């Protein structure tokens, strides 16, 4: 695949834009996204799944919900997998057709159900019978019939980090797959629902196809059984989860083509419309977090490189011990071993430990790679650090697609209650 962050004249570019230009104009830290990288991935996956019967690729909005990102992906023909009223609203605003929206999520509220029923959608992926009962009531009160699939929990260990594995029996997601016949029978009794299929999603950042294959086989067997019980099964939502190569020295994760071939083999004869919910795969590699070194501080074992980005900008290393590549924007050919940290007052605010990396010093720009997915969207304002801006690059064009948050907004959005105001 084309590298959309090429080193040209000794400087890392995003497509045709030198990163120092963005740092100068927007400041750091800043997330930068490559349009071409997202398009490449969307097209690669679309091609890999095209032998299937009318597949719907519903991009998991949670991975990166930026309006410009969603609009880019909608233009590629992707639908949206949403998990909140907010994500539903974003998908529609970006031009995703209602019939390409799948509503997942373990705790949908009545208000969120109503929003999606009003605006329309492909299906709700239900996570429990009580949820089915609530949705039926909401739909009936609106004079609608809600299209639904049951998310089943296949009890398969995904083999990824415990915090992002979802398909084991003890995880909160879905109904135990063995309960699907009873749950679907209950749906038949609920006048506000129409059963369309089954859904499964066993976890994220999967680097092997075999747990996915095991889960899909269980789903296929259950579809066959439900049909013998008279249910009309039209869709099978196979979730997302394909992992990326964060660490170049780690084994290469399965390609979209290998994934597509496995799905084609396992789902042969299912006679359903397959739905997919990829998030990370589509946007992860497309983004970097562009940051400047504030200073380098001596440490007990190796120096600390202190960046102006921190755990509030990119939570993944502190939350999941995630490994992200860190490189100089203008590498000088020398290397150092360093702990790379942010300025936040927690030891967990560490991006890398004893990392062999490009030599950098105060004022040097660096990039933290693979920061297009689950990065900006998980940001917080911890330590009263304003939310980081986002820039979208397209060839030699670039634009700020989220402004840097103004510190004054903290003061504006908070208020002093009367009794305190009186006291001062
Ligand atoms: N479908 C459902 C129902 C999901 O829960 C998820 C992700 C996806 C699709 C998309 O999965 P993907 O293709 O992106 O693996 N914050 C974590 C990842 C959390 C994933 C949550 N669910 C991280 O930074 O690794």
CSV table of C-alpha atoms and ligand atoms in Angstrom, one decimal:
chain,number,residue,atom,x,y,z
A,1,UNK,CA,0.0,0.0,0.0
A,2,UNK,CA,1.1,3.5,-0.7
A,3,UNK,CA,2.8,5.3,2.3
A,4,UNK,CA,0.8,8.5,2.7
A,5,UNK,CA,3.3,9.8,5.2
A,6,UNK,CA,6.4,9.8,2.9
A,7,UNK,CA,9.8,11.3,3.8
A,8,UNK,CA,10.6,13.9,1.2
A,9,UNK,CA,13.7,16.0,1.3
A,10,UNK,CA,14.2,14.7,4.8
A,11,UNK,CA,10.8,15.9,6.1
A,12,UNK,CA,7.7,13.7,6.7
A,13,UNK,CA,4.8,14.8,4.6
A,14,UNK,CA,1.1,13.9,4.8
A,15,UNK,CA,0.4,13.3,1.2
A,16,UNK,CA,1.9,16.4,-0.4
A,17,UNK,CA,1.8,18.6,2.7
A,18,UNK,CA,5.0,19.0,4.8
A,19,UNK,CA,4.0,18.4,8.4
A,20,UNK,CA,6.1,21.4,9.7
A,21,UNK,CA,3.7,23.6,7.7
A,22,UNK,CA,0.7,22.3,9.6
A,23,UNK,CA,2.6,22.6,12.9
A,24,UNK,CA,3.5,26.2,12.1
A,25,UNK,CA,0.0,27.2,11.0
A,26,UNK,CA,-2.2,25.3,13.5
A,27,UNK,CA,0.2,24.7,16.4
A,28,UNK,CA,0.8,21.4,18.2
A,29,UNK,CA,-0.4,19.0,19.3
A,30,UNK,CA,-2.6,18.4,16.3
A,31,UNK,CA,-4.1,15.3,14.7
A,32,UNK,CA,-3.5,15.0,10.9
A,33,UNK,CA,-5.5,12.6,8.7
A,34,UNK,CA,-4.8,11.6,5.1
A,35,UNK,CA,-7.8,11.4,2.8
A,36,UNK,CA,-6.0,9.1,0.4
A,37,UNK,CA,-5.1,6.6,3.2
A,38,UNK,CA,-8.8,6.4,4.3
A,39,UNK,CA,-9.9,6.0,0.7
A,40,UNK,CA,-7.4,3.3,0.0
A,41,UNK,CA,-8.6,1.3,3.0
A,42,UNK,CA,-12.2,1.8,2.2
A,43,UNK,CA,-11.6,0.7,-1.4
A,44,UNK,CA,-9.4,-2.2,-0.4
A,45,UNK,CA,-12.1,-3.6,1.9
A,46,UNK,CA,-14.9,-2.9,-0.5
A,47,UNK,CA,-13.0,-4.9,-3.2
A,48,UNK,CA,-12.2,-7.7,-0.8
A,49,UNK,CA,-15.9,-8.1,0.1
A,50,UNK,CA,-17.3,-7.5,-3.3
A,51,UNK,CA,-17.7,-11.2,-4.2
A,52,UNK,CA,-20.3,-11.4,-1.4
A,53,UNK,CA,-24.0,-10.8,-1.9
A,54,UNK,CA,-24.6,-7.1,-1.7
A,55,UNK,CA,-22.5,-6.5,1.4
A,56,UNK,CA,-23.1,-3.4,3.6
A,57,UNK,CA,-19.9,-1.9,5.1
A,58,UNK,CA,-21.1,0.2,8.0
A,59,UNK,CA,-18.1,2.1,9.3
A,60,UNK,CA,-17.9,2.1,13.1
A,61,UNK,CA,-18.3,5.8,13.8
A,62,UNK,CA,-16.8,5.5,17.2
A,63,UNK,CA,-13.3,5.0,15.7
A,64,UNK,CA,-13.2,8.5,14.4
A,65,UNK,CA,-16.5,10.5,14.3
A,66,UNK,CA,-15.0,13.7,12.8
A,67,UNK,CA,-17.5,15.2,10.4
A,68,UNK,CA,-15.0,15.5,7.6
A,69,UNK,CA,-13.8,11.9,8.1
A,70,UNK,CA,-17.4,10.7,8.0
A,71,UNK,CA,-18.2,12.7,4.9
A,72,UNK,CA,-15.1,11.3,3.2
A,73,UNK,CA,-16.2,7.7,4.0
A,74,UNK,CA,-19.8,8.4,3.1
A,75,UNK,CA,-18.6,9.5,-0.3
A,76,UNK,CA,-16.8,6.1,-0.6
A,77,UNK,CA,-20.2,4.5,-0.2
A,78,UNK,CA,-19.8,3.3,3.3
A,79,UNK,CA,-22.7,3.2,5.8
A,80,UNK,CA,-22.4,3.7,9.5
A,81,UNK,CA,-22.4,1.6,12.6
A,82,UNK,CA,-23.6,3.9,15.4
A,83,UNK,CA,-23.9,3.4,19.2
A,84,UNK,CA,-25.5,6.5,20.4
A,85,UNK,CA,-28.0,9.2,19.4
A,86,UNK,CA,-25.0,11.5,18.8
A,87,UNK,CA,-23.3,9.1,16.4
A,88,UNK,CA,-26.6,8.6,14.6
A,89,UNK,CA,-26.9,12.4,14.2
A,90,UNK,CA,-23.3,12.7,13.0
A,91,UNK,CA,-23.8,9.9,10.4
A,92,UNK,CA,-26.9,11.5,9.0
A,93,UNK,CA,-25.3,15.0,8.9
A,94,UNK,CA,-22.4,13.5,6.9
A,95,UNK,CA,-24.8,12.2,4.3
A,96,UNK,CA,-24.9,8.5,5.2
A,97,UNK,CA,-28.2,7.2,3.9
A,98,UNK,CA,-30.6,6.0,6.6
A,99,UNK,CA,-30.8,2.5,5.2
A,100,UNK,CA,-27.0,2.1,5.6
A,101,UNK,CA,-27.1,2.8,9.3
A,102,UNK,CA,-26.9,0.0,11.9
A,103,UNK,CA,-27.6,0.9,15.5
A,104,UNK,CA,-25.4,-1.2,17.9
A,105,UNK,CA,-24.7,-0.6,21.6
A,106,UNK,CA,-25.4,-2.3,24.9
A,107,UNK,CA,-27.5,0.4,26.5
A,108,UNK,CA,-29.7,2.2,23.9
A,109,UNK,CA,-32.2,4.5,25.6
A,110,UNK,CA,-35.8,5.0,24.6
A,111,UNK,CA,-34.9,8.5,23.3
A,112,UNK,CA,-32.1,7.1,21.1
A,113,UNK,CA,-34.4,4.4,19.7
A,114,UNK,CA,-36.9,7.1,18.8
A,115,UNK,CA,-34.3,9.2,17.1
A,116,UNK,CA,-33.3,6.3,14.8
A,117,UNK,CA,-36.8,5.1,14.2
A,118,UNK,CA,-37.8,8.6,13.2
A,119,UNK,CA,-34.9,9.1,10.8
A,120,UNK,CA,-34.8,5.5,9.6
A,121,UNK,CA,-32.1,2.8,9.6
A,122,UNK,CA,-31.1,-0.6,8.3
A,123,UNK,CA,-31.5,-2.4,11.7
A,124,UNK,CA,-31.0,-2.2,15.4
A,125,UNK,CA,-28.6,-4.8,16.8
A,126,UNK,CA,-30.3,-5.8,20.0
A,127,UNK,CA,-28.3,-6.9,23.0
A,128,UNK,CA,-31.0,-8.3,25.3
A,129,UNK,CA,-34.6,-9.3,25.5
A,130,UNK,CA,-35.5,-6.4,27.8
A,131,UNK,CA,-34.0,-4.1,25.2
A,132,UNK,CA,-36.2,-5.8,22.6
A,133,UNK,CA,-39.3,-5.2,24.7
A,134,UNK,CA,-38.5,-1.6,25.2
A,135,UNK,CA,-37.8,-1.0,21.5
A,136,UNK,CA,-41.1,-2.7,20.6
A,137,UNK,CA,-42.9,-0.3,22.9
A,138,UNK,CA,-41.2,2.7,21.5
A,139,UNK,CA,-41.8,1.6,17.9
A,140,UNK,CA,-45.4,0.9,18.6
A,141,UNK,CA,-45.9,4.3,20.2
A,142,UNK,CA,-44.6,5.8,17.0
A,143,UNK,CA,-46.7,3.6,14.7
A,144,UNK,CA,-43.5,1.9,13.4
A,145,UNK,CA,-42.0,-1.5,13.1
A,146,UNK,CA,-38.3,-1.6,14.1
A,147,UNK,CA,-36.1,-3.9,12.0
A,148,UNK,CA,-33.9,-5.8,14.4
A,149,UNK,CA,-31.1,-8.3,14.6
A,150,UNK,CA,-30.0,-10.1,17.8
A,151,UNK,CA,-26.3,-9.7,18.8
A,152,UNK,CA,-25.1,-13.0,19.9
A,153,UNK,CA,-22.2,-13.7,22.2
A,154,UNK,CA,-20.5,-16.8,20.7
A,155,UNK,CA,-18.2,-17.3,23.7
A,156,UNK,CA,-15.0,-17.1,21.7
A,157,UNK,CA,-11.9,-15.4,23.1
A,158,UNK,CA,-10.8,-12.8,20.6
A,159,UNK,CA,-7.1,-12.9,21.7
A,160,UNK,CA,-6.8,-9.2,21.8
A,161,UNK,CA,-6.4,-6.9,24.9
A,162,UNK,CA,-8.9,-7.8,27.7
A,163,UNK,CA,-10.4,-4.3,27.6
A,164,UNK,CA,-11.3,-4.6,23.9
A,165,UNK,CA,-12.4,-8.2,23.8
A,166,UNK,CA,-16.2,-8.6,23.6
A,167,UNK,CA,-17.1,-12.1,22.6
A,168,UNK,CA,-16.4,-14.2,25.7
A,169,UNK,CA,-19.3,-15.4,27.9
A,170,UNK,CA,-18.3,-13.1,30.8
A,171,UNK,CA,-18.4,-10.0,28.6
A,172,UNK,CA,-21.4,-7.7,28.8
A,173,UNK,CA,-22.2,-7.9,25.1
A,174,UNK,CA,-25.0,-9.7,23.3
A,175,UNK,CA,-27.1,-12.7,24.4
A,176,UNK,CA,-25.5,-16.1,24.9
A,177,UNK,CA,-25.8,-17.7,21.4
A,178,UNK,CA,-27.7,-20.6,22.8
A,179,UNK,CA,-30.4,-18.2,24.0
A,180,UNK,CA,-31.0,-17.0,20.4
A,181,UNK,CA,-34.0,-19.3,19.6
A,182,UNK,CA,-35.9,-18.2,22.7
A,183,UNK,CA,-35.0,-14.5,22.2
A,184,UNK,CA,-36.1,-14.7,18.5
A,185,UNK,CA,-39.3,-16.5,19.5
A,186,UNK,CA,-40.0,-13.6,21.9
A,187,UNK,CA,-39.3,-11.1,19.1
A,188,UNK,CA,-42.0,-12.8,17.1
A,189,UNK,CA,-44.5,-12.0,19.9
A,190,UNK,CA,-43.5,-8.3,20.0
A,191,UNK,CA,-45.7,-6.3,17.6
A,192,UNK,CA,-43.2,-3.4,17.2
A,193,UNK,CA,-40.3,-5.6,15.9
A,194,UNK,CA,-39.4,-7.4,12.8
A,195,UNK,CA,-36.5,-9.9,13.0
A,196,UNK,CA,-34.0,-9.5,10.2
A,197,UNK,CA,-31.0,-11.4,11.4
A,198,UNK,CA,-28.1,-12.1,13.8
A,199,UNK,CA,-25.1,-10.0,14.7
A,200,UNK,CA,-21.7,-10.7,16.2
A,201,UNK,CA,-18.6,-8.7,17.2
A,202,UNK,CA,-16.0,-10.4,19.3
A,203,UNK,CA,-13.5,-7.7,19.8
A,204,UNK,CA,-11.1,-5.2,18.3
A,205,UNK,CA,-7.5,-5.2,17.1
A,206,UNK,CA,-7.7,-8.9,16.2
A,207,UNK,CA,-4.5,-10.1,14.6
A,208,UNK,CA,-5.7,-13.6,13.8
A,209,UNK,CA,-8.7,-14.7,11.7
A,210,UNK,CA,-9.3,-18.0,13.5
A,211,UNK,CA,-11.4,-16.6,16.4
A,212,UNK,CA,-13.5,-14.7,13.9
A,213,UNK,CA,-13.9,-17.8,11.8
A,214,UNK,CA,-15.0,-19.8,14.9
A,215,UNK,CA,-17.5,-17.1,15.9
A,216,UNK,CA,-18.9,-16.9,12.3
A,217,UNK,CA,-19.3,-20.7,12.1
A,218,UNK,CA,-21.4,-20.6,15.3
A,219,UNK,CA,-23.5,-17.8,13.8
A,220,UNK,CA,-24.0,-19.8,10.6
A,221,UNK,CA,-25.2,-22.8,12.5
A,222,UNK,CA,-27.6,-20.7,14.5
A,223,UNK,CA,-29.0,-19.0,11.3
A,224,UNK,CA,-29.8,-22.5,10.0
A,225,UNK,CA,-31.5,-23.5,13.2
A,226,UNK,CA,-33.5,-20.3,13.4
A,227,UNK,CA,-34.7,-20.9,9.9
A,228,UNK,CA,-35.9,-24.4,10.8
A,229,UNK,CA,-37.9,-22.7,13.5
A,230,UNK,CA,-39.6,-20.5,10.9
A,231,UNK,CA,-37.6,-17.3,11.3
A,232,UNK,CA,-36.9,-15.2,8.2
A,233,UNK,CA,-33.2,-14.4,8.4
A,234,UNK,CA,-32.1,-11.8,5.9
A,235,UNK,CA,-28.9,-10.3,7.4
A,236,UNK,CA,-25.8,-11.4,9.2
A,237,UNK,CA,-23.8,-8.7,10.8
A,238,UNK,CA,-20.3,-9.9,11.3
A,239,UNK,CA,-19.0,-6.9,13.2
A,240,UNK,CA,-15.6,-5.3,12.9
A,241,UNK,CA,-12.3,-6.1,14.6
A,242,UNK,CA,-9.6,-6.5,12.0
A,243,UNK,CA,-6.3,-5.3,13.5
A,244,UNK,CA,-3.6,-3.0,12.3
A,245,UNK,CA,0.2,-3.3,12.4
A,246,UNK,CA,1.1,-0.7,15.0
A,247,UNK,CA,4.5,-2.2,15.6
A,248,UNK,CA,6.5,-2.9,12.4
A,249,UNK,CA,8.4,-5.7,14.2
A,250,UNK,CA,5.1,-7.5,15.2
A,251,UNK,CA,3.6,-10.1,12.9
A,252,UNK,CA,1.6,-8.7,10.0
A,253,UNK,CA,-2.1,-8.9,10.7
A,254,UNK,CA,-4.4,-10.5,8.2
A,255,UNK,CA,-5.2,-8.4,5.1
A,256,UNK,CA,-8.7,-7.3,4.1
A,257,UNK,CA,-8.3,-9.8,1.1
A,258,UNK,CA,-7.6,-12.7,3.5
A,259,UNK,CA,-10.5,-11.6,5.7
A,260,UNK,CA,-12.8,-11.4,2.6
A,261,UNK,CA,-11.7,-14.8,1.4
A,262,UNK,CA,-12.4,-16.3,4.9
A,263,UNK,CA,-15.8,-14.7,5.1
A,264,UNK,CA,-16.7,-15.9,1.6
A,265,UNK,CA,-15.7,-19.5,2.5
A,266,UNK,CA,-17.5,-19.6,5.9
A,267,UNK,CA,-20.7,-17.8,4.8
A,268,UNK,CA,-21.1,-19.8,1.5
A,269,UNK,CA,-24.8,-20.9,1.3
A,270,UNK,CA,-26.0,-18.7,4.2
A,271,UNK,CA,-28.1,-16.7,1.8
A,272,UNK,CA,-28.1,-13.5,3.7
A,273,UNK,CA,-26.9,-9.9,3.2
A,274,UNK,CA,-23.7,-9.6,5.1
A,275,UNK,CA,-23.0,-6.5,7.1
A,276,UNK,CA,-19.6,-5.4,8.4
A,277,UNK,CA,-18.7,-2.8,11.0
A,278,UNK,CA,-15.0,-2.0,10.5
A,279,UNK,CA,-13.6,1.0,12.4
A,280,UNK,CA,-9.9,0.9,13.1
A,281,UNK,CA,-9.0,-0.7,9.8
A,282,UNK,CA,-10.5,2.2,7.8
A,283,UNK,CA,-9.0,5.1,9.7
A,284,UNK,CA,-6.3,4.0,12.0
A,285,UNK,CA,-3.3,4.2,9.6
A,286,UNK,CA,-4.6,7.4,8.1
A,287,UNK,CA,-3.8,9.5,11.1
A,288,UNK,CA,-0.8,10.8,13.1
A,289,UNK,CA,-0.6,12.9,16.2
A,290,UNK,CA,1.8,15.7,15.4
A,291,UNK,CA,3.5,17.0,18.5
A,292,UNK,CA,6.6,19.0,19.5
A,293,UNK,CA,9.2,18.1,22.0
A,294,UNK,CA,9.0,20.5,25.0
A,295,UNK,CA,12.3,19.3,26.5
A,296,UNK,CA,14.4,16.3,27.2
A,297,UNK,CA,15.0,15.5,30.9
A,298,UNK,CA,17.6,13.1,32.2
A,299,UNK,CA,16.2,10.0,33.8
A,300,UNK,CA,17.4,7.1,36.0
A,301,UNK,CA,17.7,4.7,33.1
A,302,UNK,CA,17.3,6.7,30.0
A,303,UNK,CA,16.2,10.3,29.2
A,304,UNK,CA,12.6,11.4,29.2
A,305,UNK,CA,11.5,13.0,26.0
A,306,UNK,CA,8.6,15.3,27.1
A,307,UNK,CA,6.1,16.0,24.3
A,308,UNK,CA,3.4,18.6,24.2
A,309,UNK,CA,0.9,15.8,23.5
A,310,UNK,CA,-0.3,13.8,26.5
A,311,UNK,CA,-2.5,10.9,27.6
A,312,UNK,CA,-5.5,13.2,27.4
A,313,UNK,CA,-4.9,13.5,23.6
A,314,UNK,CA,-4.1,9.8,23.0
A,315,UNK,CA,-5.3,7.5,25.7
A,316,UNK,CA,-4.4,4.2,24.1
A,317,UNK,CA,-0.9,3.7,25.6
A,318,UNK,CA,-2.1,4.4,29.1
A,319,UNK,CA,-5.4,2.5,28.8
A,320,UNK,CA,-4.3,-0.6,26.9
A,321,UNK,CA,-0.5,-0.4,27.0
A,322,UNK,CA,-0.8,0.1,23.3
A,323,UNK,CA,2.4,0.5,21.2
A,324,UNK,CA,2.5,3.4,18.7
A,325,UNK,CA,5.3,4.2,16.4
A,326,UNK,CA,7.1,7.5,17.3
A,327,UNK,CA,9.3,9.2,14.7
A,328,UNK,CA,11.0,12.6,14.1
A,329,UNK,CA,9.4,14.7,11.4
A,330,UNK,CA,12.9,15.7,10.3
A,331,UNK,CA,15.1,12.7,11.3
A,332,UNK,CA,18.8,13.5,11.6
A,333,UNK,CA,19.9,9.9,11.2
A,334,UNK,CA,20.9,9.5,14.9
A,335,UNK,CA,19.0,7.3,17.3
A,336,UNK,CA,18.4,7.5,21.1
A,337,UNK,CA,16.8,5.2,23.6
A,338,UNK,CA,14.2,7.2,25.6
A,339,UNK,CA,11.0,7.2,27.6
A,340,UNK,CA,8.5,9.3,25.7
A,341,UNK,CA,6.0,11.0,28.0
A,342,UNK,CA,3.5,13.8,28.1
A,343,UNK,CA,3.2,16.7,30.6
A,344,UNK,CA,0.2,15.3,32.5
A,345,UNK,CA,0.7,14.6,36.2
A,346,UNK,CA,0.4,10.9,36.1
A,347,UNK,CA,3.1,8.2,35.6
A,348,UNK,CA,0.6,6.6,33.1
A,349,UNK,CA,1.1,9.6,30.8
A,350,UNK,CA,3.7,7.6,29.0
A,351,UNK,CA,3.7,6.9,25.3
A,352,UNK,CA,6.7,4.6,25.2
A,353,UNK,CA,9.3,3.1,27.5
A,354,UNK,CA,13.0,2.6,26.6
A,355,UNK,CA,12.1,3.2,23.0
A,356,UNK,CA,14.8,3.2,20.4
A,357,UNK,CA,13.8,6.1,18.2
A,358,UNK,CA,15.0,9.0,16.2
A,359,UNK,CA,17.1,11.5,18.1
A,360,UNK,CA,15.0,14.5,19.0
A,361,UNK,CA,15.6,17.6,21.1
A,362,UNK,CA,13.6,20.6,22.4
A,363,UNK,CA,11.5,22.2,19.6
A,364,UNK,CA,11.7,19.2,17.3
A,365,UNK,CA,8.5,17.9,15.8
A,366,UNK,CA,7.6,14.2,16.2
A,367,UNK,CA,4.7,12.1,15.1
A,368,UNK,CA,2.9,9.4,17.0
A,369,UNK,CA,1.7,7.0,14.3
A,370,UNK,CA,-1.5,5.1,13.7
A,371,UNK,CA,-3.5,7.7,15.5
A,372,UNK,CA,-6.5,7.9,13.2
A,373,UNK,CA,-8.7,5.5,15.2
A,374,UNK,CA,-9.7,5.7,18.8
A,375,UNK,CA,-7.5,8.7,19.3
A,376,UNK,CA,-9.0,12.2,19.0
A,377,UNK,CA,-12.4,10.8,19.8
A,378,UNK,CA,-11.2,9.4,23.2
A,379,UNK,CA,-9.5,12.7,24.1
A,380,UNK,CA,-10.3,14.5,27.3
A,381,UNK,CA,-9.5,17.9,28.8
A,382,UNK,CA,-7.7,16.4,31.8
A,383,UNK,CA,-5.2,18.8,33.4
A,384,UNK,CA,-7.3,21.5,31.7
A,385,UNK,CA,-5.7,20.8,28.4
A,386,UNK,CA,-8.0,22.0,25.6
A,387,UNK,CA,-9.1,19.3,23.0
A,388,UNK,CA,-6.7,18.9,20.2
A,389,UNK,CA,-7.5,20.2,16.7
A,390,UNK,CA,-7.8,17.9,13.7
A,391,UNK,CA,-6.5,18.6,10.2
A,392,UNK,CA,-7.6,16.7,7.0
A,393,UNK,CA,-5.1,16.6,4.1
A,394,UNK,CA,-6.1,15.8,0.5
A,395,UNK,CA,-3.2,15.9,-1.9
A,396,UNK,CA,-1.7,19.3,-1.5
A,397,UNK,CA,-4.8,20.7,0.1
A,398,UNK,CA,-5.4,20.7,3.8
A,399,UNK,CA,-8.0,22.2,6.2
A,400,UNK,CA,-8.6,22.4,9.9
A,401,UNK,CA,-11.6,20.1,10.5
A,402,UNK,CA,-11.8,20.7,14.2
A,403,UNK,CA,-10.6,23.9,15.8
A,404,UNK,CA,-8.3,23.8,18.8
A,405,UNK,CA,-10.6,24.2,21.8
A,406,UNK,CA,-10.3,27.6,23.4
A,407,UNK,CA,-9.2,27.4,27.1
A,408,UNK,CA,-11.7,30.2,27.8
A,409,UNK,CA,-14.4,27.7,26.9
A,410,UNK,CA,-13.7,25.9,30.2
A,411,UNK,CA,-14.6,29.1,32.1
A,412,UNK,CA,-17.5,29.9,29.8
A,413,UNK,CA,-19.2,26.5,30.2
A,414,UNK,CA,-18.9,26.4,33.9
A,415,UNK,CA,-20.8,28.5,36.3
A,416,UNK,CA,-20.6,29.7,39.9
A,417,UNK,CA,-23.7,29.0,41.9
A,418,UNK,CA,-25.4,31.9,43.6
A,419,UNK,CA,-24.2,31.2,47.1
A,420,UNK,CA,-20.6,31.3,46.0
A,421,UNK,CA,-21.1,34.4,43.9
A,422,UNK,CA,-22.6,36.2,46.9
A,423,UNK,CA,-19.7,35.2,49.1
A,424,UNK,CA,-17.1,36.7,46.8
B,1,LIG,N1,-18.8,-3.1,16.1
B,1,LIG,C1,-19.0,-3.0,17.4
B,1,LIG,C2,-20.2,-3.5,18.0
B,1,LIG,C3,-18.0,-2.5,18.2
B,1,LIG,O1,-18.1,-2.5,19.6
B,1,LIG,C4,-16.8,-2.1,17.7
B,1,LIG,C5,-15.7,-1.5,18.5
B,1,LIG,C6,-16.6,-2.1,16.3
B,1,LIG,C7,-17.7,-2.6,15.5
B,1,LIG,C8,-15.4,-1.6,15.5
B,1,LIG,O2,-14.3,-2.4,15.8
B,1,LIG,P1,-13.0,-2.2,15.0
B,1,LIG,O3,-13.2,-2.6,13.6
B,1,LIG,O4,-12.6,-0.8,15.1
B,1,LIG,O5,-12.0,-3.1,15.8
B,1,LIG,N2,-10.8,2.1,22.1
B,1,LIG,C9,-10.3,0.8,21.8
B,1,LIG,C10,-11.1,0.0,20.8
B,1,LIG,C11,-12.6,-0.2,21.2
B,1,LIG,C12,-13.4,-0.9,20.3
B,1,LIG,C13,-14.9,-0.8,20.7
B,1,LIG,N3,-15.8,-1.4,19.8
B,1,LIG,C14,-8.8,0.9,21.3
B,1,LIG,O6,-8.4,2.1,21.2
B,1,LIG,O7,-8.2,0.0,21.0
